[in-house]
Coordinates of C-alpha atoms in Angstrom, one line a residue:
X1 CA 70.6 87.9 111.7
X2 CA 69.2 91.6 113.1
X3 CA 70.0 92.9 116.3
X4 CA 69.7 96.6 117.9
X5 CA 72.9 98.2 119.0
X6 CA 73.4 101.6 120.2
X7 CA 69.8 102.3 118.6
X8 CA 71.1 101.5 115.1
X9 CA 69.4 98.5 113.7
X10 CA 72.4 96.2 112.2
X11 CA 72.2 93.1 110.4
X12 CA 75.1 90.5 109.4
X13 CA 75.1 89.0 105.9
X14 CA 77.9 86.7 105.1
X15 CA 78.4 86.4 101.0
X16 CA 79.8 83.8 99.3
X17 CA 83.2 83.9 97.3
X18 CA 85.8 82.1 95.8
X19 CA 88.1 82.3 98.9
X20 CA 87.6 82.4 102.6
X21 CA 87.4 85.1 104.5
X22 CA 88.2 85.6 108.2
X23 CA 87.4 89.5 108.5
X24 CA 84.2 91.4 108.9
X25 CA 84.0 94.4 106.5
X26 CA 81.4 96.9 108.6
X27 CA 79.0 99.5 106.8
X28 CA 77.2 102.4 108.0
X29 CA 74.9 105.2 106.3
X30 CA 77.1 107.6 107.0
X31 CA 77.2 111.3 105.4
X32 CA 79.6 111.4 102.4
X33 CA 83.2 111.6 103.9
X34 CA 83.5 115.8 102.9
X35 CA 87.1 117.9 102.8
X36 CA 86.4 119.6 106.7
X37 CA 86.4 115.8 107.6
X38 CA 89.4 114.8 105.9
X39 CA 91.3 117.2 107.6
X40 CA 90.1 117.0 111.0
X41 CA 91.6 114.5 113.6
X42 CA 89.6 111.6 115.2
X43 CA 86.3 112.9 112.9
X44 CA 84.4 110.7 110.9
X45 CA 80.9 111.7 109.3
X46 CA 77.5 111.8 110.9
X47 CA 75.0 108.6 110.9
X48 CA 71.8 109.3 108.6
X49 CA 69.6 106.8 107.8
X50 CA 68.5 108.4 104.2
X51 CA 72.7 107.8 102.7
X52 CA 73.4 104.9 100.9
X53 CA 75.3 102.2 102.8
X54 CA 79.0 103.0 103.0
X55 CA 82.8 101.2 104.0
X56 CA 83.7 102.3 107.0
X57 CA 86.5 101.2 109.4
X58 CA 85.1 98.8 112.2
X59 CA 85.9 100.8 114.9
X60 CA 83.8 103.8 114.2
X61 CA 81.5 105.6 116.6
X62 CA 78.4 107.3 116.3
X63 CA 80.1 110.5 118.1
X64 CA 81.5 111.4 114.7
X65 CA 85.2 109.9 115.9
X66 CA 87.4 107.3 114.4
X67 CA 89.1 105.2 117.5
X68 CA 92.0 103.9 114.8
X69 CA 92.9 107.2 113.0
X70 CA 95.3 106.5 110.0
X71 CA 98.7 107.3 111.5
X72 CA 100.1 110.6 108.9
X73 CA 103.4 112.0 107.9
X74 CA 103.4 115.0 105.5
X75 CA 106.2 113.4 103.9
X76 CA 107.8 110.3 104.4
X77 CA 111.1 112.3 104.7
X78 CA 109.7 114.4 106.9
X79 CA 108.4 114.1 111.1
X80 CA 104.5 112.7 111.5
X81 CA 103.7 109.9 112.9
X82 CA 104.9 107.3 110.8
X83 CA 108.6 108.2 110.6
X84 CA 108.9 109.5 114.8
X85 CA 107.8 105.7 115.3
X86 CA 111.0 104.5 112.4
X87 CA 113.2 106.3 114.8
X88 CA 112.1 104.8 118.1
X89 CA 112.0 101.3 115.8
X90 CA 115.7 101.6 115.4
X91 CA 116.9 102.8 118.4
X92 CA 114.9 99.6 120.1
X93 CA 116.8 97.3 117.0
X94 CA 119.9 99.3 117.4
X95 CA 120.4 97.9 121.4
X96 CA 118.4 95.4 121.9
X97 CA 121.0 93.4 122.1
X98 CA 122.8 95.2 124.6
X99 CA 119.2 95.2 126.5
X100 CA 118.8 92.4 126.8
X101 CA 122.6 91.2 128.2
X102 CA 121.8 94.0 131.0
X103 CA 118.7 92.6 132.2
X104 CA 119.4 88.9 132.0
X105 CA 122.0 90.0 134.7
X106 CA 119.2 91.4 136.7
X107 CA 116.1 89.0 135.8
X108 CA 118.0 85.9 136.4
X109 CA 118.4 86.2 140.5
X110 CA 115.0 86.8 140.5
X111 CA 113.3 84.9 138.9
X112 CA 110.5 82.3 140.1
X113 CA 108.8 79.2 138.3
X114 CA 109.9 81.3 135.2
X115 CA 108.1 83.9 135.9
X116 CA 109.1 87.6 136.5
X117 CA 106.4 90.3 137.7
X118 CA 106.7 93.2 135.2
X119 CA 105.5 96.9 136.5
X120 CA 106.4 100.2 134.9
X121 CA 106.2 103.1 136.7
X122 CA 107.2 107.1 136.2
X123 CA 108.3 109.7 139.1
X124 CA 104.0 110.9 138.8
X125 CA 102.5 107.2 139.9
X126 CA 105.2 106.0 142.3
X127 CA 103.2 106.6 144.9
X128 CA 100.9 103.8 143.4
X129 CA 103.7 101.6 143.4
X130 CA 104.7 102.3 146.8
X131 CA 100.5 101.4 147.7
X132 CA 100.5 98.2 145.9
X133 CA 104.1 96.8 147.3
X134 CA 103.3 97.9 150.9
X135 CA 99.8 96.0 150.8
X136 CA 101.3 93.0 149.1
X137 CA 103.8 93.3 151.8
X138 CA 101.1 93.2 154.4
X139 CA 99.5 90.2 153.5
X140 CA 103.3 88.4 153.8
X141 CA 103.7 87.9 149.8
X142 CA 105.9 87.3 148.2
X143 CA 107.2 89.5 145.6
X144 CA 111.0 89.0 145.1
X145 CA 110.3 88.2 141.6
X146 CA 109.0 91.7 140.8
X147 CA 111.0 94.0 138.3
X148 CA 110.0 97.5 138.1
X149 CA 111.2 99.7 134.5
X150 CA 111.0 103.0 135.7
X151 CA 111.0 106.0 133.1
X152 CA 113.0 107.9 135.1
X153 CA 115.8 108.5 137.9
X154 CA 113.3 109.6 140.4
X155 CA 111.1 106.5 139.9
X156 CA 114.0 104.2 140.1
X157 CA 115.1 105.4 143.5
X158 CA 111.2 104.8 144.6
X159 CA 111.1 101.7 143.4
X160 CA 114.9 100.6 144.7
X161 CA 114.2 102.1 148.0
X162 CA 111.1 99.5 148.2
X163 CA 113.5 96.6 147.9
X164 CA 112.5 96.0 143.7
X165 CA 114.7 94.9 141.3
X166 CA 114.9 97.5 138.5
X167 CA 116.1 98.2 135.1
X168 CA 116.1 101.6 133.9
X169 CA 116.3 101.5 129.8
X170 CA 117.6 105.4 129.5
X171 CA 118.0 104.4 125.5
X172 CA 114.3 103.9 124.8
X173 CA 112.4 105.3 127.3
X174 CA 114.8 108.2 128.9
X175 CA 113.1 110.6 127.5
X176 CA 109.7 109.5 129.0
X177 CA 107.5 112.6 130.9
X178 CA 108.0 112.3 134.9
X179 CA 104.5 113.7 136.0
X180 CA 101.5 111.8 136.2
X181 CA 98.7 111.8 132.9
X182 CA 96.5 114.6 133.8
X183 CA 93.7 111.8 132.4
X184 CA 93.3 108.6 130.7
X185 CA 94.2 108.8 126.9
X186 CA 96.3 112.6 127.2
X187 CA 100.2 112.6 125.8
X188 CA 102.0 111.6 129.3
X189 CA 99.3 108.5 129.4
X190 CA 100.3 107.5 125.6
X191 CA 104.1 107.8 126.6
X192 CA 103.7 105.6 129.1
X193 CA 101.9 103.1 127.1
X194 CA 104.9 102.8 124.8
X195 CA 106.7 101.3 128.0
X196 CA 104.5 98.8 128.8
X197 CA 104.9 97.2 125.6
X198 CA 108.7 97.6 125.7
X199 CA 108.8 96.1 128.8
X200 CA 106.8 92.7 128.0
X201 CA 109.1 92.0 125.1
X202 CA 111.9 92.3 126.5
X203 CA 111.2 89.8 129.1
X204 CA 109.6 87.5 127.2
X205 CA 112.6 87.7 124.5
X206 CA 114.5 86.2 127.7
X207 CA 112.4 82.9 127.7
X208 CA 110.4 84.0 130.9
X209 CA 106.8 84.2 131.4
X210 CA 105.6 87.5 132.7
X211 CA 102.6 88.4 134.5
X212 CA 102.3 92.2 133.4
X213 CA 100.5 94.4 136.1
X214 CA 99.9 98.5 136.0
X215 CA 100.7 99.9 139.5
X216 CA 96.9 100.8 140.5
X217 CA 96.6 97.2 141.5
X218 CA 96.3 95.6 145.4
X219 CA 96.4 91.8 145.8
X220 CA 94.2 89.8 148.2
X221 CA 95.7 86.6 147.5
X222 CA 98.7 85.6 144.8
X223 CA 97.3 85.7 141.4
X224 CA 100.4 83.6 140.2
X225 CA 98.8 80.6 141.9
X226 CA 95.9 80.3 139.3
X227 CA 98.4 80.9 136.5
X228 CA 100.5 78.0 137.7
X229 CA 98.2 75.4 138.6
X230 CA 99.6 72.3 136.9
X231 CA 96.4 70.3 137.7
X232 CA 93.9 73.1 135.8
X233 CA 94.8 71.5 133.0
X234 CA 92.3 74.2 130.9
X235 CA 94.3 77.3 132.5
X236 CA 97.8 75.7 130.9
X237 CA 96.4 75.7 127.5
X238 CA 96.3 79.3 127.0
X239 CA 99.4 81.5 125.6
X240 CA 97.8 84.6 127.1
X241 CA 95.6 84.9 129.7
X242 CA 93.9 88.7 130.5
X243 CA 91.3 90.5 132.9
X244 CA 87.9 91.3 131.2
X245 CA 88.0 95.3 131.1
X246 CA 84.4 95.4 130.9
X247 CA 83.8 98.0 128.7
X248 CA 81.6 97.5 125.6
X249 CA 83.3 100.0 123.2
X250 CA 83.8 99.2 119.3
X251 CA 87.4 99.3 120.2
X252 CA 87.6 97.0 122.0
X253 CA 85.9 94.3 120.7
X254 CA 85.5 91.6 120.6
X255 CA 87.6 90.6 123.9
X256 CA 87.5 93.4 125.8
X257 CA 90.7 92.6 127.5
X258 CA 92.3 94.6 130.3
X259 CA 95.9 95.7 128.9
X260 CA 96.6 96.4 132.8
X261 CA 96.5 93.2 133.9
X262 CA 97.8 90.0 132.0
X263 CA 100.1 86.9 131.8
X264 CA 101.8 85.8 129.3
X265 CA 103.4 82.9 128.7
X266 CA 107.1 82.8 126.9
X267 CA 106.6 80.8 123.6
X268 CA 107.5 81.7 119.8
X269 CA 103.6 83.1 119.8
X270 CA 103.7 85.5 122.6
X271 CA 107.2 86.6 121.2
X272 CA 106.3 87.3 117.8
X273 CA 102.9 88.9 119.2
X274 CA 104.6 91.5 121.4
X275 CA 107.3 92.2 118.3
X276 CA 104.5 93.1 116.0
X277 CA 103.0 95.4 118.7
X278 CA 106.3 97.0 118.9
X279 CA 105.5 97.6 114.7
X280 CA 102.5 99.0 115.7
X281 CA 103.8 101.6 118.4
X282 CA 102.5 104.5 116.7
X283 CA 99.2 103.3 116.7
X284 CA 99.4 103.3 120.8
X285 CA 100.9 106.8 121.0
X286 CA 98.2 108.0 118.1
X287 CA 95.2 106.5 119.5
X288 CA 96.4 107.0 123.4
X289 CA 95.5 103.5 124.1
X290 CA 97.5 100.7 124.8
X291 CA 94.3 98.6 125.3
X292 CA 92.8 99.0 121.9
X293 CA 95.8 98.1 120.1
X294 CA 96.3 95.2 122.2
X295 CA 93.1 93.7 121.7
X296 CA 93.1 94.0 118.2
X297 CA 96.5 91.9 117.7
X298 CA 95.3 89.6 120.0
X299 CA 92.6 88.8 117.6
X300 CA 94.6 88.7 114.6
X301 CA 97.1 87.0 116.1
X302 CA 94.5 84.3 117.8
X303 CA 93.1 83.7 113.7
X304 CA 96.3 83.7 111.6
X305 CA 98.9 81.9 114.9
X306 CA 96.6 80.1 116.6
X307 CA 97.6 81.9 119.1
X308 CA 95.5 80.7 122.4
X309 CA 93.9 83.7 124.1
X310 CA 91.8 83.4 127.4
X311 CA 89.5 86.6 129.1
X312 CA 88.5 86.1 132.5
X313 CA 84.9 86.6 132.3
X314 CA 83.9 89.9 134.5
X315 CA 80.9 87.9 135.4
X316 CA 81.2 84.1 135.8
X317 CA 84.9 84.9 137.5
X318 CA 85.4 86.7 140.5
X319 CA 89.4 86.4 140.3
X320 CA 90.2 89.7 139.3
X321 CA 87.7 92.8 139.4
X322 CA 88.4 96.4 138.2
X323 CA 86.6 99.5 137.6
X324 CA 83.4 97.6 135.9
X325 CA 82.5 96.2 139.3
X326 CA 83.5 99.1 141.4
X327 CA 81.2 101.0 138.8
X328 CA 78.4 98.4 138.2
X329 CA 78.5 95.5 140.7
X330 CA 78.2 97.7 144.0
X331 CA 76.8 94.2 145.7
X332 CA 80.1 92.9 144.9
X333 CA 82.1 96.0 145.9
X334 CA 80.5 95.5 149.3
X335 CA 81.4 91.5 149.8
X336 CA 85.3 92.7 148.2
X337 CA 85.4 95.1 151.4
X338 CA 83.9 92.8 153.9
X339 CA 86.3 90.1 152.9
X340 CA 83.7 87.6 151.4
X341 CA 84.5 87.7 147.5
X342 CA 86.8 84.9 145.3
X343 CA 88.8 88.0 143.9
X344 CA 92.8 87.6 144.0
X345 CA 93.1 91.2 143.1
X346 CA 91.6 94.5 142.9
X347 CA 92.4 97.0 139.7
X348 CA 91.7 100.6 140.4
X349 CA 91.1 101.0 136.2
X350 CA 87.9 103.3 134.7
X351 CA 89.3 106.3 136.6
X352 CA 90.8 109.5 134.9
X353 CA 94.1 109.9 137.0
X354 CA 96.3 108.8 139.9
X355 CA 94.3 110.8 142.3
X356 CA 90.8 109.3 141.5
X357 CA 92.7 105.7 141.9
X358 CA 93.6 106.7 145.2
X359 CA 90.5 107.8 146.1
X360 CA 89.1 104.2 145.2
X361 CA 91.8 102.0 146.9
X362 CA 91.3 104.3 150.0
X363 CA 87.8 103.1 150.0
X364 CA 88.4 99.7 149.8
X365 CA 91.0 100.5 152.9
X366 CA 93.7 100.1 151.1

């Protein structure tokens, strides 16, 4: 079967062979892979129509970029990428146990229907978390369950002086950056992705259900009640249940889930799940994106696990909008404002920093 993508005409052929297999190899005519491209970062060769049909990794673009570059170390003996992601590996196997004794002390007064509200949050986007609690608090919800990991000291006295339970895990994520990303995808952005992940696990390893959220989010009504609706009997069936990012990018595919946004439900699936993320850390803080890595396990997961995955369609659902309606559904945008939309939440993602967030949640009024 043929269909046009991008311009580039692509077909799908499935071959027979003595065994099964559950993954799509992709290729391209691609220019032959030359020394300059070897050695440059994020490069892969330009498209050209007269090559031969090569291999290629499946996320490739046509802007001459891998999206999954091979994580390097000159030597394994040496620093690179693999071996500074061993030694954050063993400092997180090294305490986890000690972790984890600390925060069931915290989690267990606070939690609700099993389910704890995970944020993380560094001294540059408290004033996001400051936005979100103070609008929640508006509307008179409840939010007692919430526990915020900040990155640092300044964060935690934010977050404590808003009334939020907190748990500050100097050991693996002391040494986080304090200031805001500049934009999506830079070093302080990737840090900080290394925390979301940290932070999920830990939680889940407790037996709770967690309904991850970044701090760019407002409610307009509790999203926990669709999440624990005994009598949708469809919603219960899922592991993981995520907001539809709406973007169409090769890394992402093919569920396009929002890694700002989620619920996950504490079983040995979810658990096992979020430990192999943690094995593929480096990935995150190589590729700047949470998201991408996310998605992809997901996937795997979903095929090898049975892991049950659920993305709430950006267009049949009106639950929980982001950036891809504020961008491309303006008719929507203007019902959100007036009050006349379904959506439980609004998710100030597709921007390139804290201050273009702000700029779109002041527009929405809040």
């Amino acid at each position: 079967t043929g269909h046009q993508r991008h311009d580039y005409n692509q077909c799908l052929v499935i071959a027979g062979n003595k065994l099964e297999s559950y993954h799509l190899n992709r290729y391209e005519r691609l220019l032959p892979m030359t020394q300059e491209f070897e050695e440059s970062e994020n490069k892969s060769p330009a498209f050209d129509d007269s090559t031969k049909l090569r291999h290629i990794p499946r996320a490739n673009t046509h802007e001459e970029r891998e999206d999954f570059p091979v994580p390097l170390s000159d030597s394994y003996k040496e620093n690179g990428d693999v071996r500074d992601h061993w030694k954050k590996l063993l400092t997180f196997v090294d305490n986890v146990d000690a972790i984890l004794d600390e925060l069931k002390v915290i989690v267990d007064p606070i939690v609700k229907d099993n389910t704890v509200i995970v944020m993380t949050v560094n001294k540059g986007q408290s004033v996001l978390l400051s936005n979100f609690v103070c609008a929640a608090r508006s509307r008179s919800f409840d939010i007692s369950n919430v526990l915020v990991f900040p990155t640092d000291v300044e964060a935690q006295k934010v977050a404590k002086g808003l009334g939020l339970a907190t748990y500050f895990d100097k050991i693996n994520l002391g040494d986080s950056p304090e200031e805001e990303a500049a934009m999506y995808g830079d070093d302080v952005f990737a840090s900080m992705m290394f925390a979301k992940l940290l932070t999920v696990l830990c939680v889940s390893l407790l037996g709770h259900d967690v309904l991850f959220q970044d701090v760019d989010i407002v409610w307009f009504k509790n999203p926990l009640t669709i999440f624990h609706d005994m009598s949708n009997t469809e919603i219960q069936k899922f592991d993981i249940l995520c907001q539809d990012d709406g973007s169409v990018q090769a890394r992402f595919a093919p569920l396009a889930a929002n890694s700002g946004f989620y619920y996950v439900r504490a079983n040995k699936k979810t658990q096992y799940l979020f430990t192999s993320f943690l094995y593929h850390a480096e990935l995150v803080s190589l590729s700047g994106s949470h998201q991408q890595v996310m998605i992809q396990l997901l996937q795997e997961h979903s095929s090898l696990f049975g892991l049950t995955v659920k993305v709430f369609d950006k267009v049949e659902t009106e639950y929980f909008p982001c950036g891809w309606q504020y961008f491309r559904r303006k008719d929507f945008m203007k019902s959100l404002v007036k009050g006349e939309s379904n959506a439980y939440i609004y998710h100030a993602s597709w921007a390139v920093n804290k201050d273009d967030k702000l700029v779109y949640l002041k527009q929405l009024g809040e």
